[in-house]
Short mmCIF file of C-alpha atoms in Angstrom, two decimals:
data_model
loop_
_atom_site.label_atom_id
_atom_site.label_comp_id
_atom_site.label_asym_id
_atom_site.label_seq_id
_atom_site.Cartn_x
_atom_site.Cartn_y
_atom_site.Cartn_z
CA MET A 1 -42.98 -22.16 -17.46
CA THR A 2 -46.54 -21.67 -15.90
CA SER A 3 -49.01 -24.46 -16.31
CA SER A 4 -53.04 -23.97 -16.49
CA SER A 5 -53.48 -26.74 -13.95
CA LYS A 6 -51.71 -24.79 -11.24
CA PRO A 7 -53.93 -22.75 -9.15
CA LEU A 8 -53.78 -18.94 -8.50
CA ALA A 9 -53.03 -17.66 -5.14
CA VAL A 10 -54.73 -14.80 -4.20
CA TYR A 11 -53.24 -12.78 -0.90
CA GLY A 12 -55.33 -10.46 0.86
CA ALA A 13 -58.51 -12.69 -0.24
CA THR A 14 -60.70 -11.43 2.40
CA GLY A 15 -60.43 -7.86 1.90
CA HIS A 16 -62.58 -5.82 -0.56
CA THR A 17 -60.83 -6.30 -3.59
CA GLY A 18 -59.45 -9.66 -2.84
CA ALA A 19 -62.93 -10.95 -2.42
CA PHE A 20 -63.80 -9.67 -6.02
CA VAL A 21 -60.70 -11.33 -7.51
CA VAL A 22 -61.61 -14.37 -5.86
CA ALA A 23 -64.86 -14.76 -6.91
CA GLU A 24 -63.56 -13.50 -10.52
CA ALA A 25 -61.63 -16.44 -10.61
CA ARG A 26 -64.30 -18.87 -9.61
CA ARG A 27 -66.46 -17.73 -12.09
CA ARG A 28 -63.90 -18.21 -14.77
CA ARG A 29 -63.45 -21.88 -13.36
CA LEU A 30 -59.73 -21.26 -12.52
CA PRO A 31 -58.14 -22.90 -9.70
CA VAL A 32 -57.96 -20.41 -6.91
CA VAL A 33 -56.19 -20.67 -3.54
CA ALA A 34 -57.28 -17.93 -0.84
CA VAL A 35 -54.12 -16.86 1.06
CA GLY A 36 -54.06 -14.26 4.00
CA ARG A 37 -53.49 -13.54 7.53
CA ASP A 38 -57.18 -14.30 8.73
CA ILE A 39 -59.11 -16.68 6.28
CA SER A 40 -62.41 -17.04 8.40
CA SER A 41 -64.48 -15.40 5.94
CA VAL A 42 -63.23 -17.18 2.94
CA PRO A 43 -66.03 -18.87 0.77
CA ALA A 44 -66.81 -22.29 1.23
CA GLY A 45 -65.24 -24.89 -1.58
CA VAL A 46 -62.38 -22.49 -1.88
CA THR A 47 -58.92 -23.75 -1.02
CA ALA A 48 -57.46 -21.50 2.14
CA ARG A 49 -53.94 -20.81 3.80
CA THR A 50 -52.90 -18.79 6.40
CA ALA A 51 -49.79 -16.82 6.07
CA ALA A 52 -48.80 -13.52 7.45
CA ILE A 53 -46.91 -11.14 5.48
CA ASP A 54 -43.96 -11.28 7.94
CA ASP A 55 -43.78 -14.95 8.07
CA PRO A 56 -41.58 -16.15 4.89
CA ALA A 57 -41.91 -19.91 5.42
CA ALA A 58 -45.88 -19.64 5.79
CA LEU A 59 -45.49 -18.01 2.27
CA ASP A 60 -43.58 -20.18 0.93
CA ARG A 61 -45.96 -23.07 1.87
CA ALA A 62 -49.06 -20.94 0.62
CA PHE A 63 -47.49 -20.50 -2.71
CA ALA A 64 -45.78 -23.76 -3.19
CA ASP A 65 -47.70 -25.46 -6.02
CA CYS A 66 -49.29 -22.29 -7.34
CA ALA A 67 -48.60 -20.42 -10.59
CA VAL A 68 -49.46 -16.96 -10.08
CA VAL A 69 -49.75 -14.98 -7.10
CA ILE A 70 -52.22 -11.84 -6.84
CA ASN A 71 -51.36 -9.75 -4.51
CA CYS A 72 -54.45 -7.65 -2.90
CA ALA A 73 -53.40 -6.38 0.51
CA GLY A 74 -52.05 -3.03 0.71
CA PRO A 75 -50.71 -1.01 1.77
CA PHE A 76 -48.13 -2.56 -1.20
CA LEU A 77 -45.16 -0.28 0.08
CA ASP A 78 -45.38 -3.04 3.05
CA THR A 79 -46.49 -6.00 0.98
CA ALA A 80 -45.43 -5.94 -2.32
CA ALA A 81 -41.69 -6.86 -1.60
CA PRO A 82 -42.36 -9.82 0.63
CA ILE A 83 -44.99 -11.25 -1.55
CA VAL A 84 -42.79 -10.87 -5.08
CA GLU A 85 -39.92 -12.52 -2.81
CA ALA A 86 -42.01 -15.19 -2.03
CA ALA A 87 -43.45 -15.63 -5.41
CA LEU A 88 -40.09 -15.60 -7.12
CA ARG A 89 -38.53 -18.59 -4.53
CA ALA A 90 -41.83 -20.56 -5.50
CA GLY A 91 -41.40 -20.02 -8.86
CA CYS A 92 -44.80 -17.75 -9.87
CA ALA A 93 -45.53 -15.10 -11.55
CA TYR A 94 -46.71 -12.31 -9.62
CA LEU A 95 -49.53 -9.38 -9.94
CA ASP A 96 -50.86 -6.72 -7.62
CA VAL A 97 -53.08 -3.76 -7.86
CA THR A 98 -51.30 -0.95 -6.36
CA ALA A 99 -52.04 2.69 -7.37
CA GLU A 100 -49.21 3.72 -4.87
CA GLN A 101 -46.57 5.48 -7.04
CA ALA A 102 -43.47 4.64 -5.15
CA SER A 103 -44.71 0.70 -4.54
CA ALA A 104 -44.98 0.32 -8.13
CA LEU A 105 -41.54 2.14 -8.89
CA SER A 106 -39.90 -0.10 -6.20
CA THR A 107 -41.28 -3.17 -7.66
CA PHE A 108 -39.84 -2.14 -11.26
CA GLU A 109 -36.47 -1.63 -10.26
CA GLN A 110 -35.88 -4.08 -7.57
CA PHE A 111 -37.24 -6.98 -9.34
CA ASP A 112 -37.03 -7.00 -13.18
CA GLU A 113 -33.50 -8.46 -13.45
CA ARG A 114 -34.26 -11.34 -10.54
CA ALA A 115 -37.94 -11.99 -12.67
CA ARG A 116 -36.15 -12.27 -15.84
CA ALA A 117 -33.44 -14.95 -14.41
CA ALA A 118 -36.44 -16.81 -12.84
CA GLY A 119 -38.18 -16.74 -16.14
CA VAL A 120 -41.65 -15.26 -14.54
CA ALA A 121 -43.67 -12.06 -15.14
CA VAL A 122 -43.84 -9.43 -12.41
CA ILE A 123 -46.83 -7.27 -13.22
CA PRO A 124 -47.38 -4.14 -10.89
CA ALA A 125 -50.22 -2.13 -10.82
CA ALA A 126 -52.45 -4.47 -12.93
CA GLY A 127 -55.88 -2.80 -11.70
CA PHE A 128 -57.95 0.08 -12.16
CA TYR A 129 -55.26 2.91 -11.41
CA GLY A 130 -51.90 2.05 -13.35
CA GLY A 131 -53.32 -0.66 -15.32
CA LEU A 132 -56.52 0.45 -17.16
CA ALA A 133 -55.04 3.47 -18.02
CA ASP A 134 -51.73 1.87 -19.17
CA LEU A 135 -54.00 -0.21 -21.62
CA LEU A 136 -55.70 2.50 -22.73
CA ALA A 137 -52.75 4.69 -23.72
CA SER A 138 -51.14 1.55 -25.05
CA ALA A 139 -53.55 0.87 -27.32
CA LEU A 140 -53.72 4.21 -28.32
CA ILE A 141 -49.89 4.90 -28.83
CA GLY A 142 -48.32 1.83 -29.73
CA SER A 143 -44.86 1.87 -30.81
CA ARG A 144 -45.18 5.69 -31.63
CA SER A 145 -43.56 8.66 -29.83
CA VAL A 146 -46.20 11.31 -28.82
CA ASP A 147 -45.97 14.45 -27.16
CA GLU A 148 -48.30 14.38 -24.19
CA VAL A 149 -50.75 12.08 -22.53
CA THR A 150 -53.75 13.44 -20.30
CA ILE A 151 -55.29 10.80 -18.05
CA ALA A 152 -58.87 12.07 -16.42
CA VAL A 153 -60.81 10.02 -14.07
CA ALA A 154 -64.37 10.99 -12.81
CA LEU A 155 -66.19 8.93 -10.43
CA ASP A 156 -69.85 9.95 -9.71
CA HIS A 157 -69.02 8.68 -5.77
CA TRP A 158 -66.02 7.48 -4.08
CA TRP A 159 -66.64 5.43 -1.36
CA PRO A 160 -63.31 4.50 0.04
CA THR A 161 -62.62 0.87 1.57
CA LYS A 162 -60.73 0.61 4.85
CA GLY A 163 -57.81 -0.66 2.90
CA THR A 164 -57.58 2.51 0.61
CA ARG A 165 -57.94 4.66 4.03
CA ASN A 166 -55.20 2.67 5.18
CA THR A 167 -53.02 3.00 2.25
CA GLY A 168 -53.56 6.88 2.29
CA GLU A 169 -52.21 7.25 5.67
CA ARG A 170 -49.23 5.54 4.89
CA ASN A 171 -48.17 6.46 1.77
CA ARG A 172 -46.66 9.93 1.96
CA ALA A 173 -44.36 9.65 -0.87
CA PRO A 174 -44.55 12.80 -3.14
CA ARG A 175 -46.25 12.43 -6.46
CA VAL A 176 -44.23 12.29 -9.56
CA VAL A 177 -45.64 12.93 -13.27
CA ILE A 178 -43.61 12.83 -16.81
CA LYS A 179 -42.13 16.04 -17.94
CA ASN A 180 -39.44 16.00 -21.01
CA GLY A 181 -39.48 12.32 -20.60
CA ASN A 182 -38.44 12.05 -16.89
CA LEU A 183 -40.14 11.26 -13.71
CA VAL A 184 -40.25 14.44 -11.89
CA PRO A 185 -41.97 15.74 -8.68
CA MET A 186 -45.57 16.94 -9.23
CA ALA A 187 -45.93 20.74 -8.92
CA THR A 188 -47.50 22.33 -5.97
CA PRO A 189 -50.16 23.27 -5.17
CA ALA A 190 -51.90 20.47 -7.48
CA THR A 191 -53.16 22.12 -10.81
CA LYS A 192 -56.88 22.51 -11.09
CA THR A 193 -58.43 22.56 -14.36
CA ASP A 194 -62.15 21.68 -15.82
CA TRP A 195 -62.75 18.41 -18.08
CA THR A 196 -65.94 17.88 -20.09
CA PHE A 197 -67.04 14.40 -19.89
CA GLU A 198 -70.05 12.78 -21.80
CA SER A 199 -73.46 11.93 -19.34
CA PRO A 200 -73.75 11.45 -16.72
CA HIS A 201 -70.61 12.96 -15.47
CA GLY A 202 -70.69 16.06 -17.54
CA VAL A 203 -68.34 18.98 -16.79
CA GLN A 204 -66.33 18.37 -13.96
CA ALA A 205 -63.69 20.45 -11.64
CA MET A 206 -60.71 18.42 -11.73
CA GLU A 207 -57.45 18.34 -9.40
CA GLU A 208 -53.89 16.68 -10.95
CA THR A 209 -53.47 13.25 -8.80
CA PRO A 210 -51.08 11.41 -10.42
CA LEU A 211 -51.19 7.52 -9.24
CA SER A 212 -49.29 4.26 -10.53
CA GLU A 213 -50.13 4.68 -14.18
CA ILE A 214 -47.28 7.52 -14.48
CA ILE A 215 -44.76 4.77 -13.38
CA THR A 216 -46.52 1.93 -15.56
CA ILE A 217 -46.35 4.50 -18.61
CA SER A 218 -42.95 5.37 -18.02
CA ARG A 219 -41.61 2.09 -18.35
CA HIS A 220 -42.43 1.39 -22.11
CA LEU A 221 -44.36 3.97 -23.69
CA HIS A 222 -42.59 7.14 -25.73
CA VAL A 223 -44.55 9.91 -24.15
CA CYS A 224 -42.65 13.49 -23.42
CA ASN A 225 -45.27 14.70 -20.73
CA VAL A 226 -48.23 12.90 -18.93
CA SER A 227 -50.27 14.21 -16.28
CA ALA A 228 -53.48 12.34 -14.58
CA TYR A 229 -56.41 14.19 -13.21
CA LEU A 230 -59.13 13.08 -10.68
CA ASN A 231 -62.64 14.98 -10.39
CA ILE A 232 -62.63 17.00 -7.37
CA ALA A 233 -66.09 15.80 -6.14
CA SER A 234 -64.74 12.32 -5.37
CA LEU A 235 -61.31 13.49 -3.61
CA ASP A 236 -63.64 15.57 -1.14
CA GLU A 237 -65.47 12.45 -0.45
CA LEU A 238 -62.04 10.50 -0.37
CA ARG A 239 -60.52 13.21 2.08
CA ASP A 240 -63.92 13.17 4.34
CA ASP A 241 -63.55 10.70 7.15
CA ALA A 242 -67.78 10.63 7.44
CA THR A 243 -67.94 9.20 3.87
CA PRO A 244 -69.15 5.54 4.48
CA VAL A 245 -67.41 2.49 2.95
CA PRO A 246 -68.88 0.72 -0.33
CA ALA A 247 -72.30 -0.62 -0.05
CA ALA A 248 -73.09 -3.76 -2.45
CA ILE A 249 -76.18 -3.17 -4.45
CA ASP A 250 -76.28 -6.33 -6.64
CA ILE A 251 -75.72 -9.65 -6.77
CA ASP A 252 -72.21 -9.56 -7.48
CA GLY A 253 -71.40 -7.39 -4.40
CA ARG A 254 -70.62 -4.02 -6.43
CA SER A 255 -71.50 -0.55 -4.87
CA ALA A 256 -73.60 1.96 -7.57
CA GLN A 257 -70.24 4.16 -8.61
CA GLN A 258 -70.07 4.80 -11.76
CA PHE A 259 -66.62 5.56 -13.30
CA VAL A 260 -65.33 6.90 -16.40
CA MET A 261 -61.57 7.33 -17.74
CA GLU A 262 -60.18 9.09 -20.77
CA VAL A 263 -57.03 8.98 -22.14
CA VAL A 264 -55.97 11.64 -24.64
CA ALA A 265 -52.80 11.71 -26.48
CA ARG A 266 -51.80 14.50 -28.43
CA ASP A 267 -48.75 14.77 -30.99
CA GLY A 268 -48.40 18.07 -32.61
CA ALA A 269 -51.68 19.30 -34.05
CA HIS A 270 -52.99 15.29 -33.71
CA SER A 271 -55.14 13.84 -30.87
CA SER A 272 -56.47 10.48 -30.33
CA ARG A 273 -58.90 9.37 -27.16
CA ALA A 274 -59.70 6.21 -25.27
CA VAL A 275 -62.49 6.28 -23.13
CA ALA A 276 -63.58 3.27 -20.71
CA ARG A 277 -66.88 3.44 -18.34
CA GLY A 278 -68.22 1.03 -15.76
CA GLN A 279 -69.26 0.22 -12.34
CA ASP A 280 -67.34 0.29 -9.21
CA ILE A 281 -63.79 0.75 -9.16
CA TYR A 282 -62.58 -2.12 -6.74
CA ALA A 283 -65.01 -4.57 -8.68
CA VAL A 284 -63.63 -3.95 -12.18
CA THR A 285 -59.88 -4.59 -10.86
CA ALA A 286 -61.28 -7.97 -10.42
CA PRO A 287 -61.37 -8.98 -14.24
CA LEU A 288 -58.41 -6.79 -15.55
CA VAL A 289 -56.23 -8.69 -12.67
CA VAL A 290 -57.66 -12.24 -13.30
CA GLU A 291 -57.61 -11.62 -17.02
CA ALA A 292 -53.84 -10.97 -17.09
CA ALA A 293 -53.58 -13.96 -15.05
CA ALA A 294 -55.49 -16.26 -17.18
CA ARG A 295 -53.09 -15.18 -19.97
CA ILE A 296 -50.15 -15.86 -18.10
CA LEU A 297 -51.16 -19.42 -17.42
CA GLN A 298 -51.57 -20.09 -21.17
CA PRO A 299 -48.59 -22.27 -22.60
CA SER A 300 -48.31 -19.52 -25.59
CA PHE A 301 -46.98 -16.89 -22.82
CA HIS A 302 -43.34 -16.59 -22.74
CA ARG A 303 -42.65 -13.06 -21.22
CA SER A 304 -40.52 -12.41 -18.15
CA GLY A 305 -39.06 -9.60 -16.14
CA ALA A 306 -41.05 -6.63 -14.26
CA LEU A 307 -43.75 -5.69 -16.94
CA ALA A 308 -46.41 -2.99 -17.30
CA LEU A 309 -50.19 -4.47 -18.24
CA GLY A 310 -50.00 -2.65 -21.77
CA GLU A 311 -46.46 -4.03 -22.32
CA ALA A 312 -46.93 -8.02 -21.42
CA PHE A 313 -50.08 -8.18 -23.29
CA ASP A 314 -51.84 -7.06 -26.74
CA PRO A 315 -53.48 -4.12 -25.30
CA GLU A 316 -56.62 -3.44 -27.36
CA ASN A 317 -56.87 -7.39 -27.50
CA PHE A 318 -57.18 -7.35 -23.46
CA LEU A 319 -59.54 -4.70 -23.44
CA ARG A 320 -61.70 -6.38 -26.05
CA SER A 321 -62.12 -9.35 -23.39
CA PHE A 322 -63.91 -7.54 -21.08
CA LYS A 323 -67.66 -7.97 -20.81
CA PRO A 324 -70.06 -5.10 -21.27
CA GLU A 325 -71.43 -5.36 -17.47
CA HIS A 326 -67.59 -5.36 -16.64
CA MET A 327 -66.41 -2.45 -18.56
CA THR A 328 -67.10 -0.81 -21.96
CA PHE A 329 -64.29 1.28 -23.79
CA GLY A 330 -64.01 2.88 -27.30
CA LEU A 331 -60.63 4.36 -28.96
CA ASN A 332 -60.76 7.15 -31.63
CA ILE A 333 -57.19 6.80 -33.09
CA ILE A 334 -56.03 9.62 -35.72
#
């Protein structure tokens, strides 16, 4: 069982997302240990420990007195397994923020039984991609069975981090979707469609882009078909090598990027919709994953095994924990 007196370890703490996660943990006055290969830029007052991904002994020392490990270092195809292994050796719960389908699926398949035996939770894809859509879909569907879920995301800009670009170069695994209740390869070329969002995004040309939410939803929700789309304008920026990295515009270090995520569940003639809006997909990952870690630290949390975010926690209650400056959401359940 975890204890609230033990710290969170953030691996990749000096990366773009990792820095947001450390700051959010500090804002919530949770004890935090920053871990990584290079800890020279860790903020003053934060405990820092050096550990390379290929050094199991150093990872063991870094996580030895911790309760939860949050992995923010991609590509997760390379980092997830060694960090989960080290977390299990230390008796820690594990969270990561991967958008990579292959990494999330591998974590579920490889570590569920061992996490149950160790009595700890292992939760991959607990960030903007993967976790947020899973929470919204879980709040809509609950234990019902539905015919179809469609996820649509629009970003007014996508200024990718170096880590995002590195992950894109590393991750060449074929994308999968859910059809007839099974994970199957996405049809190529990718389906394109239009989607009408509320202002300021409006009508957007979209391209099918399934990410780790397909894997998380497949683990615990009863949905026959699931597809996911991103607006083409943001994908064009992501694919352009000249697109700059995110630039901070406020005291929290967030970029000006505005996002909207819609999840629509259809069952026969009935449909339900959930919508989340906010600023900066990298920054909003921090309250998502830190909220999960904080809940794991509560004495009342007793879940174990490899779990999706919406499976591990009450999804609507989890979503309602967010402050408006982080994210707003709405549900229209029919």
